[in-house]
Amino acid sequence: MYFRHNTYNSIRPYLCLWSRSISKTSSIIPKPSLSASAYQPLFVEKHVYQEWERNGLFMPENFSNKPTFSIVLPPPNVTGKLHLGHALAGTVQDVIVRRKRAMGHNVLWLPGTDHAGIATQGVVEKYLKSRHNLTRHELGRDKFNKEVWKWKEKHGNTICKQLRTMGYSLDWGREMFTMDRKHVNAVNFAFIRLFQKGLVYRQKALVNWCNTLQSTVSDIEVDNMEISGPTELQLPGYNDPVKFGQLYEFAYRVCDSTDEIVVSTTMPETMLGDVAVAVHPDDKRYEHLKKKRVIHPFTGETLPIIFDEFVDMKFGTGAVKITPAHSKIDYDVAKQHNLALHQVIDEQGIIINSKEFNGLKKYHCREEIVKRLDELGLLKKVTLHTMILPVCSRTNDVIEYLPKEQWFLNCTSLNKKAMKVVENGQLKIQPEKFVKNWMNWCKDDRDWCISRQLWWGHEIPGYKCSYGSNVCWIAANDENGAKMISAKMLDTDVEKIQVEKDTDVLDTWFSSAIYPFSSLGWPDKYSLDYDKFYPLSLMATGHDILGLWVHRMVILGLELTDNLPFQNVLLHGIICDNKGAKMSKSKGNVIDPIDVIHGISLDELKKKTEKMYSDGILSKSEMAKSLEYHRSNFSNTKGIPECGVDALRFTLLSQDIKSHFVNFDVNMCHSNKLFCNKIWQSVKYTHLQFAKLKELPEFTTVLENDLTFFDSWILSRLAHMITIVNTAMEKNDFHLATKALRTFIYNEFCDVYLETTKPGFEHTDQKIGYAHAHTLSTVLNASLRCLNPFMIYLTHDLIPRIPAFEESIIYNFNDYDDKYYKYPKSDEFTKWRNVNLETQVDQFLSTIYLIRQLKGYYNISNKLKPTVCINTTNNILKADINKYSDIVKILTKCDTINFVKDTNKNFVSGQLDTGTKIYVELLGKDMSLAMREAKAKLMKKVNKLEDSLAKVRQKMSSPNYENLSEYTRMLDRENEKSKREELMQLKRLVVDDKLIASDNKET
């Protein structure tokens, strides 16, 4: 079968995507011309997103028969700004949903922002203090919350604008805010329903307490700071630094005995709340103290000596103090031994319930306690000690464990359900290595404290109802409902009930836990969105909140909707800098993605950092570390170069997102901007070549058999790339997809294939030019469609510009609708795969690469055009080089290709394989001098590589190597492979007609 074409009537300036919307707005929205000398991200990206929004391209079809795909964006804090962690998470999701749309799915990607109780309240409190010198207590709760709403309206849209800048294809018409009335009602409904089921209850228990915030905080808001030896920290509320990292040993005297028992502690001030001393039952040192008691040196009370297996006999003296009111471990021990709680530190961090120390701040009290114990002869020693200090991530204050009456969610039965759905495969967690973490969360039977002592947040629909001395707590929609319920419980008339509403708010994680279904209209089961898009198809988020958010969404989804909120979980790593250090303000290595997109000078970075310090966002030490980081990393480039959105997105997903940590390198990002320019230039080149065809006077008939050697090769490589990309995308291995795309487009298509077409377009046989044209059009269309989910702006601009034929001899890109690019499927291109041809071309290209390598090492200028001699026993290679000698000349910048060595010329050589040796004429330099210089250069490089390779291998074979992180070991494996391959390449080169390898040990 063959096709007959008019030369250029069929070239389409806009292929299909958004063609109607572009034609409507082209006079308003200027598009960069392909005549531009280079790719300019600013102009390619300008106004495009607004165009997409206006045309409703991100809205799902409510009554479509297409398969649905639904996902929600993990709601970022309303007061936050986009950071690279957000950029990574958003790009992962956007790539997934864009591909799903292109494959014919009806996609809902729902955006929203979180009210972020603690974070938002803290920001507004700082603002009021700095601008008006007011505290929230001076303002009052109602007025303060009005100020928070004002702040939200003024600053809350910042991150949403930045999400648009990144090109995220969210359905903004369904945008949620977790303080919207719809969500508030859903939160109240969930709380009351769980209370009615007996799962939510109120009791006194030990909680994480932040003195500065004056609130309980969740585990995720507690940073475990490792202290190695004596360390001074500046804490809120203290003028002088407080010393940590010391272990204090002091003695309790045994009643009616001269014996004493020495205990070890890092917090001597809490000994005022001691209720017992504990030792291990098998510790023979203390078996004579069974049923004995000790005397508290300051209260005079006697405390029991208890025996419990939780005690570590090797820690300190093997005896520990039990302070259940201020230690989570001791709290559990106290419950088992029926010991009382004796609270000695209050919510302000002040000592209470102690005669002589009352009123002291806890760390001032520590100094007094140690001093008094020493005076009493009870202090035995103070030694340096490595410890973990719980610190509030919001305030940097040390967390106190206090017994408080709070609301809790009983998680025991819920956890069993959550464990079961993973065990039976209903819920799939990717990567699977995190299943173990999931099971650990599910096995933790501690109940969840869901109340917070904040003013900004979801007010708990809980009421304290009393009649005389009888009190009960009720969850209800209002006071009247609470009275009705409590009257029955207290056996009295409704009008006699006294009601007091709880002033606490719910933990933000509680409201976030119902977000997947509340955002779709739950508890209204007749909601169209809930009916069509729930359960979600996927939940993608960081692995660090697997337990704190994903687990809680699952347990509440199962309990409240009788369904999993989603069946698939994709967990990505934490963003790090190019050295693998986690990005944080304390390290100073945080990079603003907007700075990467638009670029920023070193001076502007400095001004921006100093302003963040003056605004209270950074501390003085954080500012200093940031400035130093900028100087050490961006001085060479005088700042961060402009990279554009597409290069940033592509770079973020060039790393394995399933690793614990995902590194980001600005230099790699800038390299990907150059990759964008390479693509731009390839389309520009295609336009120029099609223009030549346009000038031809007659029709040309082209058959599939007219495709050239290199046309067939690039189509085979295209088929291979599409298979790799589709397989990788299905498994969410985006780094494999980006690697395949870059290798194909940059190295194979642009660097090789485009060069091979140049003689063809100049050839007298028009069929060759037309075959190239069909191939160029097909390859560009297919590869840029595969690239589209990653590089959204560049492909949006270029795909409609790719010249195309009404009917292609290779593949016709007839899109199924006019909204989205049809995504190439692997089976549609398998007919073009030819492995034997690829092997043949690989040998051909390897010859070219070796010629280039020889020219590079001997500094042979491209202007000199040397003669090349190829001595080979490979007849196929010889025939290919002979037939395509013009291609060899173009790709190597050489003049003549021979198969017999001219003895009158000076040659340098390299060994391609056992049957093929390459000779390149040495021009422009003294032969002996060039040989000496090259040999010295090669030997130096070889020796350096061998030493480096030996060090890597030595590290990998060390006894404790397996204790290193998987990410570190992965980098080492890649490093070893890269160095080994580079060394093998170098050892192919020949000096004085001898292999370099003969002068060095074999690899």
PDB file of N, CA and C in Angstrom, residues 162-218:
ATOM      1  N   GLN A 162       1.049  30.070  42.995  1.00  0.00           N
ATOM      2  CA  GLN A 162       2.307  29.399  42.680  1.00  0.00           C
ATOM      3  C   GLN A 162       2.061  28.000  42.127  1.00  0.00           C
ATOM      4  N   LEU A 163       1.012  27.345  42.599  1.00  0.00           N
ATOM      5  CA  LEU A 163       0.653  26.037  42.038  1.00  0.00           C
ATOM      6  C   LEU A 163       0.243  26.184  40.577  1.00  0.00           C
ATOM      7  N   ARG A 164      -0.416  27.284  40.256  1.00  0.00           N
ATOM      8  CA  ARG A 164      -0.759  27.562  38.855  1.00  0.00           C
ATOM      9  C   ARG A 164       0.509  27.810  38.037  1.00  0.00           C
ATOM     10  N   THR A 165       1.463  28.514  38.638  1.00  0.00           N
ATOM     11  CA  THR A 165       2.725  28.783  37.938  1.00  0.00           C
ATOM     12  C   THR A 165       3.402  27.485  37.532  1.00  0.00           C
ATOM     13  N   MET A 166       3.333  26.474  38.410  1.00  0.00           N
ATOM     14  CA  MET A 166       3.938  25.177  38.112  1.00  0.00           C
ATOM     15  C   MET A 166       3.154  24.396  37.058  1.00  0.00           C
ATOM     16  N   GLY A 167       1.987  24.926  36.663  1.00  0.00           N
ATOM     17  CA  GLY A 167       1.219  24.289  35.597  1.00  0.00           C
ATOM     18  C   GLY A 167       0.341  23.145  36.034  1.00  0.00           C
ATOM     19  N   TYR A 168       0.058  23.010  37.314  1.00  0.00           N
ATOM     20  CA  TYR A 168      -0.704  21.868  37.809  1.00  0.00           C
ATOM     21  C   TYR A 168      -2.155  21.932  37.325  1.00  0.00           C
ATOM     22  N   SER A 169      -2.590  20.861  36.690  1.00  0.00           N
ATOM     23  CA  SER A 169      -3.893  20.848  36.012  1.00  0.00           C
ATOM     24  C   SER A 169      -5.019  20.498  36.983  1.00  0.00           C
ATOM     25  N   LEU A 170      -5.190  21.333  37.990  1.00  0.00           N
ATOM     26  CA  LEU A 170      -6.204  21.150  39.027  1.00  0.00           C
ATOM     27  C   LEU A 170      -7.532  21.761  38.610  1.00  0.00           C
ATOM     28  N   ASP A 171      -8.621  21.162  39.059  1.00  0.00           N
ATOM     29  CA  ASP A 171      -9.951  21.695  38.775  1.00  0.00           C
ATOM     30  C   ASP A 171     -10.272  22.755  39.827  1.00  0.00           C
ATOM     31  N   TRP A 172      -9.883  23.983  39.545  1.00  0.00           N
ATOM     32  CA  TRP A 172     -10.017  25.065  40.527  1.00  0.00           C
ATOM     33  C   TRP A 172     -11.469  25.404  40.840  1.00  0.00           C
ATOM     34  N   GLY A 173     -12.394  24.990  39.989  1.00  0.00           N
ATOM     35  CA  GLY A 173     -13.805  25.227  40.270  1.00  0.00           C
ATOM     36  C   GLY A 173     -14.298  24.437  41.476  1.00  0.00           C
ATOM     37  N   ARG A 174     -13.546  23.410  41.886  1.00  0.00           N
ATOM     38  CA  ARG A 174     -13.912  22.600  43.040  1.00  0.00           C
ATOM     39  C   ARG A 174     -12.981  22.856  44.227  1.00  0.00           C
ATOM     40  N   GLU A 175     -12.264  23.942  44.196  1.00  0.00           N
ATOM     41  CA  GLU A 175     -11.283  24.223  45.247  1.00  0.00           C
ATOM     42  C   GLU A 175     -11.914  24.205  46.638  1.00  0.00           C
ATOM     43  N   MET A 176     -11.201  23.599  47.589  1.00  0.00           N
ATOM     44  CA  MET A 176     -11.672  23.472  48.967  1.00  0.00           C
ATOM     45  C   MET A 176     -10.770  24.247  49.909  1.00  0.00           C
ATOM     46  N   PHE A 177     -11.348  24.730  50.986  1.00  0.00           N
ATOM     47  CA  PHE A 177     -10.593  25.258  52.123  1.00  0.00           C
ATOM     48  C   PHE A 177     -11.149  24.564  53.352  1.00  0.00           C
ATOM     49  N   THR A 178     -10.291  24.082  54.215  1.00  0.00           N
ATOM     50  CA  THR A 178     -10.763  23.229  55.318  1.00  0.00           C
ATOM     51  C   THR A 178     -11.541  23.982  56.396  1.00  0.00           C
ATOM     52  N   MET A 179     -11.702  25.297  56.239  1.00  0.00           N
ATOM     53  CA  MET A 179     -12.599  26.024  57.139  1.00  0.00           C
ATOM     54  C   MET A 179     -13.872  26.472  56.425  1.00  0.00           C
ATOM     55  N   ASP A 180     -14.058  25.995  55.180  1.00  0.00           N
ATOM     56  CA  ASP A 180     -15.317  26.243  54.480  1.00  0.00           C
ATOM     57  C   ASP A 180     -16.460  25.583  55.248  1.00  0.00           C
ATOM     58  N   ARG A 181     -17.645  26.167  55.161  1.00  0.00           N
ATOM     59  CA  ARG A 181     -18.805  25.661  55.894  1.00  0.00           C
ATOM     60  C   ARG A 181     -19.076  24.200  55.550  1.00  0.00           C
ATOM     61  N   LYS A 182     -18.921  23.842  54.280  1.00  0.00           N
ATOM     62  CA  LYS A 182     -19.159  22.470  53.846  1.00  0.00           C
ATOM     63  C   LYS A 182     -18.254  21.492  54.595  1.00  0.00           C
ATOM     64  N   HIS A 183     -16.996  21.863  54.737  1.00  0.00           N
ATOM     65  CA  HIS A 183     -16.045  20.964  55.404  1.00  0.00           C
ATOM     66  C   HIS A 183     -16.253  20.990  56.917  1.00  0.00           C
ATOM     67  N   VAL A 184     -16.569  22.169  57.471  1.00  0.00           N
ATOM     68  CA  VAL A 184     -16.824  22.274  58.908  1.00  0.00           C
ATOM     69  C   VAL A 184     -17.978  21.355  59.298  1.00  0.00           C
ATOM     70  N   ASN A 185     -19.050  21.383  58.503  1.00  0.00           N
ATOM     71  CA  ASN A 185     -20.203  20.514  58.785  1.00  0.00           C
ATOM     72  C   ASN A 185     -19.815  19.036  58.732  1.00  0.00           C
ATOM     73  N   ALA A 186     -18.979  18.684  57.769  1.00  0.00           N
ATOM     74  CA  ALA A 186     -18.546  17.297  57.645  1.00  0.00           C
ATOM     75  C   ALA A 186     -17.701  16.879  58.849  1.00  0.00           C
ATOM     76  N   VAL A 187     -16.835  17.781  59.323  1.00  0.00           N
ATOM     77  CA  VAL A 187     -15.999  17.497  60.494  1.00  0.00           C
ATOM     78  C   VAL A 187     -16.866  17.275  61.724  1.00  0.00           C
ATOM     79  N   ASN A 188     -17.852  18.147  61.930  1.00  0.00           N
ATOM     80  CA  ASN A 188     -18.757  17.992  63.079  1.00  0.00           C
ATOM     81  C   ASN A 188     -19.539  16.684  62.993  1.00  0.00           C
ATOM     82  N   PHE A 189     -20.010  16.372  61.785  1.00  0.00           N
ATOM     83  CA  PHE A 189     -20.753  15.138  61.589  1.00  0.00           C
ATOM     84  C   PHE A 189     -19.887  13.930  61.938  1.00  0.00           C
ATOM     85  N   ALA A 190     -18.630  13.949  61.485  1.00  0.00           N
ATOM     86  CA  ALA A 190     -17.714  12.834  61.750  1.00  0.00           C
ATOM     87  C   ALA A 190     -17.457  12.679  63.238  1.00  0.00           C
ATOM     88  N   PHE A 191     -17.196  13.793  63.923  1.00  0.00           N
ATOM     89  CA  PHE A 191     -16.922  13.746  65.360  1.00  0.00           C
ATOM     90  C   PHE A 191     -18.109  13.173  66.130  1.00  0.00           C
ATOM     91  N   ILE A 192     -19.303  13.675  65.808  1.00  0.00           N
ATOM     92  CA  ILE A 192     -20.508  13.225  66.522  1.00  0.00           C
ATOM     93  C   ILE A 192     -20.785  11.756  66.227  1.00  0.00           C
ATOM     94  N   ARG A 193     -20.617  11.342  64.973  1.00  0.00           N
ATOM     95  CA  ARG A 193     -20.846   9.949  64.605  1.00  0.00           C
ATOM     96  C   ARG A 193     -19.882   9.025  65.367  1.00  0.00           C
ATOM     97  N   LEU A 194     -18.634   9.401  65.447  1.00  0.00           N
ATOM     98  CA  LEU A 194     -17.633   8.589  66.152  1.00  0.00           C
ATOM     99  C   LEU A 194     -17.905   8.572  67.658  1.00  0.00           C
ATOM    100  N   PHE A 195     -18.404   9.688  68.188  1.00  0.00           N
ATOM    101  CA  PHE A 195     -18.774   9.743  69.603  1.00  0.00           C
ATOM    102  C   PHE A 195     -19.940   8.800  69.884  1.00  0.00           C
ATOM    103  N   GLN A 196     -20.915   8.816  68.983  1.00  0.00           N
ATOM    104  CA  GLN A 196     -22.081   7.950  69.151  1.00  0.00           C
ATOM    105  C   GLN A 196     -21.704   6.472  69.081  1.00  0.00           C
ATOM    106  N   LYS A 197     -20.674   6.163  68.333  1.00  0.00           N
ATOM    107  CA  LYS A 197     -20.192   4.788  68.220  1.00  0.00           C
ATOM    108  C   LYS A 197     -19.308   4.382  69.394  1.00  0.00           C
ATOM    109  N   GLY A 198     -19.019   5.329  70.272  1.00  0.00           N
ATOM    110  CA  GLY A 198     -18.175   5.038  71.422  1.00  0.00           C
ATOM    111  C   GLY A 198     -16.684   5.072  71.110  1.00  0.00           C
ATOM    112  N   LEU A 199     -16.328   5.555  69.922  1.00  0.00           N
ATOM    113  CA  LEU A 199     -14.916   5.600  69.533  1.00  0.00           C
ATOM    114  C   LEU A 199     -14.232   6.892  69.976  1.00  0.00           C
ATOM    115  N   VAL A 200     -14.981   7.970  70.048  1.00  0.00           N
ATOM    116  CA  VAL A 200     -14.456   9.230  70.580  1.00  0.00           C
ATOM    117  C   VAL A 200     -14.892   9.350  72.037  1.00  0.00           C
ATOM    118  N   TYR A 201     -13.949   9.639  72.903  1.00  0.00           N
ATOM    119  CA  TYR A 201     -14.251   9.756  74.327  1.00  0.00           C
ATOM    120  C   TYR A 201     -13.347  10.822  74.938  1.00  0.00           C
ATOM    121  N   ARG A 202     -13.641  11.191  76.164  1.00  0.00           N
ATOM    122  CA  ARG A 202     -12.850  12.215  76.854  1.00  0.00           C
ATOM    123  C   ARG A 202     -12.299  11.618  78.144  1.00  0.00           C
ATOM    124  N   GLN A 203     -10.993  11.799  78.358  1.00  0.00           N
ATOM    125  CA  GLN A 203     -10.389  11.332  79.607  1.00  0.00           C
ATOM    126  C   GLN A 203      -9.070  12.048  79.853  1.00  0.00           C
ATOM    127  N   LYS A 204      -8.556  11.888  81.053  1.00  0.00           N
ATOM    128  CA  LYS A 204      -7.276  12.475  81.414  1.00  0.00           C
ATOM    129  C   LYS A 204      -6.159  11.507  81.035  1.00  0.00           C
ATOM    130  N   ALA A 205      -5.164  12.003  80.310  1.00  0.00           N
ATOM    131  CA  ALA A 205      -4.039  11.157  79.880  1.00  0.00           C
ATOM    132  C   ALA A 205      -2.834  12.050  79.599  1.00  0.00           C
ATOM    133  N   LEU A 206      -1.701  11.423  79.341  1.00  0.00           N
ATOM    134  CA  LEU A 206      -0.476  12.156  79.091  1.00  0.00           C
ATOM    135  C   LEU A 206      -0.435  12.613  77.632  1.00  0.00           C
ATOM    136  N   VAL A 207      -0.104  13.898  77.417  1.00  0.00           N
ATOM    137  CA  VAL A 207      -0.084  14.458  76.068  1.00  0.00           C
ATOM    138  C   VAL A 207       1.224  15.230  75.837  1.00  0.00           C
ATOM    139  N   ASN A 208       1.529  15.475  74.525  1.00  0.00           N
ATOM    140  CA  ASN A 208       2.642  16.369  74.176  1.00  0.00           C
ATOM    141  C   ASN A 208       2.186  17.795  74.427  1.00  0.00           C
ATOM    142  N   TRP A 209       2.932  18.523  75.272  1.00  0.00           N
ATOM    143  CA  TRP A 209       2.520  19.886  75.595  1.00  0.00           C
ATOM    144  C   TRP A 209       3.643  20.869  75.270  1.00  0.00           C
ATOM    145  N   CYS A 210       3.276  21.935  74.546  1.00  0.00           N
ATOM    146  CA  CYS A 210       4.234  23.002  74.246  1.00  0.00           C
ATOM    147  C   CYS A 210       3.893  24.213  75.100  1.00  0.00           C
ATOM    148  N   ASN A 211       4.812  24.593  75.993  1.00  0.00           N
ATOM    149  CA  ASN A 211       4.557  25.732  76.879  1.00  0.00           C
ATOM    150  C   ASN A 211       4.365  27.029  76.096  1.00  0.00           C
ATOM    151  N   THR A 212       5.136  27.202  75.021  1.00  0.00           N
ATOM    152  CA  THR A 212       5.047  28.436  74.252  1.00  0.00           C
ATOM    153  C   THR A 212       3.723  28.540  73.519  1.00  0.00           C
ATOM    154  N   LEU A 213       3.289  27.435  72.897  1.00  0.00           N
ATOM    155  CA  LEU A 213       2.011  27.427  72.191  1.00  0.00           C
ATOM    156  C   LEU A 213       0.827  27.368  73.141  1.00  0.00           C
ATOM    157  N   GLN A 214       1.076  26.859  74.347  1.00  0.00           N
ATOM    158  CA  GLN A 214      -0.004  26.613  75.307  1.00  0.00           C
ATOM    159  C   GLN A 214      -1.035  25.656  74.720  1.00  0.00           C
ATOM    160  N   SER A 215      -0.514  24.585  74.108  1.00  0.00           N
ATOM    161  CA  SER A 215      -1.404  23.613  73.476  1.00  0.00           C
ATOM    162  C   SER A 215      -0.727  22.256  73.395  1.00  0.00           C
ATOM    163  N   THR A 216      -1.566  21.239  73.273  1.00  0.00           N
ATOM    164  CA  THR A 216      -1.045  19.930  72.896  1.00  0.00           C
ATOM    165  C   THR A 216      -0.625  19.998  71.439  1.00  0.00           C
ATOM    166  N   VAL A 217       0.303  19.147  71.048  1.00  0.00           N
ATOM    167  CA  VAL A 217       0.729  19.082  69.656  1.00  0.00           C
ATOM    168  C   VAL A 217       0.803  17.624  69.239  1.00  0.00           C
ATOM    169  N   SER A 218       0.701  17.385  67.932  1.00  0.00           N
ATOM    170  CA  SER A 218       0.752  16.011  67.421  1.00  0.00           C
ATOM    171  C   SER A 218       2.198  15.535  67.347  1.00  0.00           C
TER     172      SER A 218
END
